[in-house]
Coordinates of C-alpha atoms in Angstrom, one line a residue:
X1 CA 137.4 100.6 50.4
X2 CA 136.5 98.3 47.4
X3 CA 138.5 99.6 44.4
X4 CA 135.3 99.8 42.3
X5 CA 133.5 101.9 44.9
X6 CA 136.6 104.1 45.3
X7 CA 136.8 104.8 41.6
X8 CA 133.1 105.4 41.3
X9 CA 133.4 107.9 44.1
X10 CA 136.1 109.7 42.0
X11 CA 133.9 109.6 38.9
X12 CA 130.9 111.0 40.8
X13 CA 133.0 113.6 42.4
X14 CA 134.4 114.8 39.1
X15 CA 130.9 115.1 37.6
X16 CA 129.6 117.0 40.6
X17 CA 132.6 119.3 40.7
X18 CA 132.1 120.3 37.0
X19 CA 128.6 121.4 37.7
X20 CA 130.1 123.5 40.5
X21 CA 132.3 125.4 38.1
X22 CA 129.3 126.7 36.3
X23 CA 128.3 128.6 39.5
X24 CA 131.7 130.1 40.2
X25 CA 133.2 133.4 39.2
X26 CA 135.0 133.0 35.9
X27 CA 138.6 133.4 37.2
X28 CA 138.0 130.7 39.9
X29 CA 136.1 128.5 37.5
X30 CA 138.9 128.6 34.9
X31 CA 141.6 127.7 37.4
X32 CA 139.5 124.9 38.8
X33 CA 138.8 123.4 35.4
X34 CA 142.5 123.2 34.6
X35 CA 143.1 121.1 37.8
X36 CA 139.9 119.1 37.1
X37 CA 141.2 118.2 33.6
X38 CA 144.4 116.9 35.0
X39 CA 142.5 114.7 37.4
X40 CA 140.3 113.4 34.6
X41 CA 143.4 112.5 32.6
X42 CA 144.9 110.6 35.5
X43 CA 141.7 108.7 36.2
X44 CA 141.2 108.0 32.5
X45 CA 144.6 106.5 32.2
X46 CA 143.3 103.6 34.3
X47 CA 141.3 102.5 31.3
X48 CA 144.4 101.7 29.3
X49 CA 145.8 99.1 31.7
X50 CA 142.7 97.0 32.1
X51 CA 141.9 98.2 35.6
X52 CA 138.3 99.0 34.8
X53 CA 137.6 95.5 33.7
X54 CA 138.1 94.2 37.3
X55 CA 135.7 96.6 38.9
X56 CA 132.5 94.6 38.7
X57 CA 129.2 96.7 38.4
X58 CA 131.2 99.9 38.8
X59 CA 133.3 99.3 35.7
X60 CA 130.8 101.0 33.3
X61 CA 130.8 104.2 35.3
X62 CA 134.6 104.4 35.0
X63 CA 134.8 103.2 31.5
X64 CA 132.2 105.7 30.3
X65 CA 134.1 108.6 31.9
X66 CA 135.5 109.7 28.6
X67 CA 132.1 110.1 27.0
X68 CA 130.8 112.1 29.9
X69 CA 133.8 114.4 29.9
X70 CA 133.4 114.9 26.1
X71 CA 129.8 116.1 26.7
X72 CA 130.9 118.4 29.5
X73 CA 133.8 119.9 27.5
X74 CA 131.6 120.3 24.5
X75 CA 129.4 122.6 26.6
X76 CA 132.4 124.3 28.0
X77 CA 133.7 125.4 24.6
X78 CA 130.5 127.4 24.1
X79 CA 130.8 129.4 27.3
X80 CA 132.1 132.9 26.8
X81 CA 133.8 133.1 30.2
X82 CA 136.0 130.1 29.5
X83 CA 139.6 131.4 29.0
X84 CA 141.7 130.6 25.9
X85 CA 143.9 128.4 28.1
X86 CA 141.0 126.4 29.3
X87 CA 139.6 126.0 25.8
X88 CA 143.0 124.9 24.5
X89 CA 143.3 122.3 27.3
X90 CA 139.7 121.1 26.6
X91 CA 140.4 120.7 22.9
X92 CA 143.7 118.9 23.7
X93 CA 141.9 116.4 25.9
X94 CA 139.3 115.7 23.3
X95 CA 141.9 115.2 20.6
X96 CA 143.9 112.8 22.8
X97 CA 140.8 110.9 24.0
X98 CA 138.3 110.5 21.2
X99 CA 134.7 110.0 22.4
X100 CA 134.3 107.0 20.0
X101 CA 136.4 103.9 20.5
X102 CA 137.0 101.3 18.0
X103 CA 136.0 97.9 19.3
X104 CA 136.8 95.3 16.8
X105 CA 134.9 96.3 13.6
X106 CA 132.6 98.6 15.5
X107 CA 132.6 102.1 17.0
X108 CA 131.1 102.9 20.4
X109 CA 131.2 105.8 22.9
X110 CA 130.3 103.7 26.0
X111 CA 130.4 100.2 27.4
X112 CA 127.6 98.9 29.5
X113 CA 127.9 95.4 28.0
X114 CA 131.2 94.0 29.3
X115 CA 129.9 93.8 32.9
X116 CA 127.2 91.3 31.9
X117 CA 128.7 89.2 29.2
X118 CA 129.6 86.2 31.4
X119 CA 126.1 86.1 32.9
X120 CA 124.5 86.4 29.5
X121 CA 126.6 83.6 28.2
X122 CA 125.4 81.3 31.0
X123 CA 121.7 82.2 31.0
X124 CA 121.3 82.3 27.2
X125 CA 123.4 79.3 26.4
X126 CA 120.3 77.1 25.6
X127 CA 119.3 79.7 23.0
X128 CA 122.6 80.0 21.2
X129 CA 122.4 79.0 17.6
X130 CA 118.8 77.9 17.8
X131 CA 116.8 78.3 14.6
X132 CA 114.0 80.8 14.7
X133 CA 115.2 82.3 18.0
X134 CA 113.7 85.8 18.6
X135 CA 114.9 88.6 20.9
X136 CA 113.3 91.9 21.8
X137 CA 115.5 94.7 23.1
X138 CA 114.1 97.9 24.7
X139 CA 116.8 100.5 24.5
X140 CA 119.4 99.9 21.8
X141 CA 121.5 103.1 21.8
X142 CA 124.5 102.5 19.6
X143 CA 123.8 98.8 19.1
X144 CA 126.4 97.2 21.4
X145 CA 124.1 94.7 23.1
X146 CA 122.2 93.9 19.9
X147 CA 125.5 93.1 18.1
X148 CA 126.7 91.0 21.0
X149 CA 123.4 89.0 20.8
X150 CA 123.8 88.7 17.0
X151 CA 127.3 87.4 17.3
X152 CA 126.9 85.2 20.3
X153 CA 123.3 84.0 20.5
X154 CA 121.4 84.8 17.4
X155 CA 123.8 83.0 15.1
X156 CA 121.3 80.9 13.1
X157 CA 120.2 82.6 9.8
X158 CA 116.6 82.3 10.8
X159 CA 117.0 84.1 14.2
X160 CA 115.8 87.7 14.6
X161 CA 116.1 90.7 17.0
X162 CA 113.6 93.5 17.3
X163 CA 115.1 96.8 18.7
X164 CA 113.0 99.5 20.2
X165 CA 114.5 102.9 20.7
X166 CA 113.9 106.6 19.9
X167 CA 116.7 106.2 17.2
X168 CA 117.6 109.9 17.3
X169 CA 120.8 111.8 16.8
X170 CA 124.3 110.5 16.7
X171 CA 123.5 107.3 18.6
X172 CA 121.0 106.3 15.9
X173 CA 123.6 106.9 13.2
X174 CA 126.1 104.8 15.0
X175 CA 123.5 102.1 15.5
X176 CA 122.9 101.9 11.8
X177 CA 126.6 101.9 11.0
X178 CA 127.4 99.2 13.5
X179 CA 124.5 97.0 12.4
X180 CA 125.5 97.4 8.8
X181 CA 129.1 96.5 9.7
X182 CA 127.8 93.3 11.4
X183 CA 126.4 92.0 8.2
X184 CA 123.2 91.0 10.0
X185 CA 121.1 93.9 9.1
X186 CA 118.4 91.8 7.4
X187 CA 117.8 90.1 10.8
X188 CA 117.3 93.3 12.7
X189 CA 113.9 95.0 13.0
X190 CA 113.9 98.6 14.2
X191 CA 110.8 100.1 16.0
X192 CA 111.3 103.8 16.5
X193 CA 109.5 105.7 19.3
X194 CA 108.7 105.6 23.0
X195 CA 108.7 102.1 24.2
X196 CA 105.2 102.2 25.7
X197 CA 103.9 103.3 22.3
X198 CA 106.0 100.9 20.2
X199 CA 105.3 97.9 22.3
X200 CA 101.6 98.4 21.9
X201 CA 102.0 98.2 18.1
X202 CA 103.3 94.6 18.4
X203 CA 100.8 91.8 18.3
X204 CA 100.1 90.7 21.9
X205 CA 101.4 87.2 21.3
X206 CA 104.2 85.4 23.2
X207 CA 106.8 85.1 20.5
X208 CA 110.1 86.2 22.0
X209 CA 112.6 83.8 23.7
X210 CA 114.6 86.6 25.4
X211 CA 113.6 90.2 26.2
X212 CA 116.1 92.8 27.4
X213 CA 114.6 95.8 29.1
X214 CA 117.0 98.8 29.2
X215 CA 115.0 101.8 28.2
X216 CA 113.9 104.6 30.5
X217 CA 115.2 104.4 34.0
X218 CA 112.2 106.1 35.6
X219 CA 110.2 103.9 37.9
X220 CA 106.9 104.0 36.2
X221 CA 108.4 103.6 32.7
X222 CA 110.3 100.5 33.8
X223 CA 107.2 99.0 35.3
X224 CA 105.2 99.7 32.2
X225 CA 107.8 98.2 29.9
X226 CA 107.9 95.1 32.1
X227 CA 104.1 94.6 31.9
X228 CA 103.9 95.2 28.2
X229 CA 106.9 92.9 27.5
X230 CA 105.7 90.1 29.7
X231 CA 102.8 89.3 27.4
X232 CA 105.3 89.0 24.5
X233 CA 107.6 86.6 26.2
X234 CA 107.2 82.9 25.6
X235 CA 106.6 80.5 28.5
X236 CA 110.0 79.4 29.6
X237 CA 111.5 82.5 28.1
X238 CA 113.9 84.8 29.8
X239 CA 113.7 88.5 30.6
X240 CA 116.6 90.6 31.8
X241 CA 116.3 94.1 33.4
X242 CA 119.3 96.3 33.4
X243 CA 120.3 98.8 36.1
X244 CA 118.5 97.2 39.0
X245 CA 121.6 98.2 41.1
X246 CA 121.9 101.7 39.6
X247 CA 120.6 103.5 42.6
X248 CA 122.8 101.6 45.0
X249 CA 125.8 102.3 42.8
X250 CA 125.0 106.0 42.7
X251 CA 127.4 107.4 45.1
X252 CA 126.9 111.2 44.6
X253 CA 124.7 113.0 47.0
X254 CA 121.7 113.4 44.7
X255 CA 118.3 113.9 46.1
X256 CA 116.4 113.0 42.9
X257 CA 117.8 110.0 41.1
X258 CA 116.1 107.5 38.8
X259 CA 114.9 104.3 40.5
X260 CA 114.5 101.4 38.1
X261 CA 114.8 99.0 41.0
X262 CA 111.5 100.2 42.4
X263 CA 109.7 99.5 39.2
X264 CA 111.3 96.1 38.8
X265 CA 110.5 95.1 42.3
X266 CA 106.9 96.1 41.8
X267 CA 106.7 93.9 38.7
X268 CA 108.4 91.0 40.5
X269 CA 105.9 91.2 43.3
X270 CA 102.9 91.4 41.1
X271 CA 104.1 88.5 38.9
X272 CA 105.7 86.3 41.6
X273 CA 103.4 83.3 40.8
X274 CA 104.3 83.4 37.1
X275 CA 108.1 83.6 37.1
X276 CA 111.3 82.3 38.7
X277 CA 114.1 84.8 39.6
X278 CA 117.3 83.5 37.9
X279 CA 119.6 86.2 39.2
X280 CA 119.2 89.5 41.1
X281 CA 122.4 91.7 41.1
X282 CA 123.1 94.8 39.1
X283 CA 120.8 93.2 36.5
X284 CA 117.8 91.1 37.3
X285 CA 117.0 88.1 35.1
X286 CA 113.7 86.1 35.4
X287 CA 112.3 83.1 33.6
X288 CA 108.6 82.9 32.7
X289 CA 107.0 79.8 34.1
X290 CA 106.0 77.1 31.5
X291 CA 102.4 77.3 30.4

């Protein structure tokens, strides 16, 4: 089995098993959680030797294990049936494995960016350092992709990025901290709210050179974001959709999973005469035909 698939199987299995503990009798659940935590530690250790970086589209699911486990253990500590031994083990794990990781000058809880850096460098190379370059990002979370763009593409002082997100909770705080640390805050515009509302507040003019769509993963939401963003993209501009391969990489036996690929395919079909598909893999990148 491909090592990326094998590790993703393990991650999916760990997530599914934790949900199972919530339906067990307390004694069985406590015993199972102690074993589960040991397996999490073993799998998490793979992050320290660079193994996750070689797993292609499955790397993010493995690298983000720590954040997912933190969320699960945070819930566990509130359960009255969790034994003192289990709570001590959970706190120990959380202390040894902080949810936030220092990445250079910045702090992030997850990494969905590393898997696409090489492709972005190739596709966006003509835009790098260009005066007046403009980017629109749908879904900014903690600012990791926005900062990558600011440091690698939007390097001219007249370039700008518009970030659309709910900007709520801890992720919003980290976004603000990371953007401030970047020193490029004056070139970042925040639009808070649901994307289908925020995008309709923008003038319907093709002003963006690159648009990154990574908001909601629900089929209709992705399709609506695509349609609303398309009118804002310059002729010859590039649009990238994240998570096209998410459903295919979802290895757990879930009956109801998000399908961004269905929405993306619907848009590609409807707009086929107006674009060229640059790449279709875990992400999909298209170029708008010249006027």
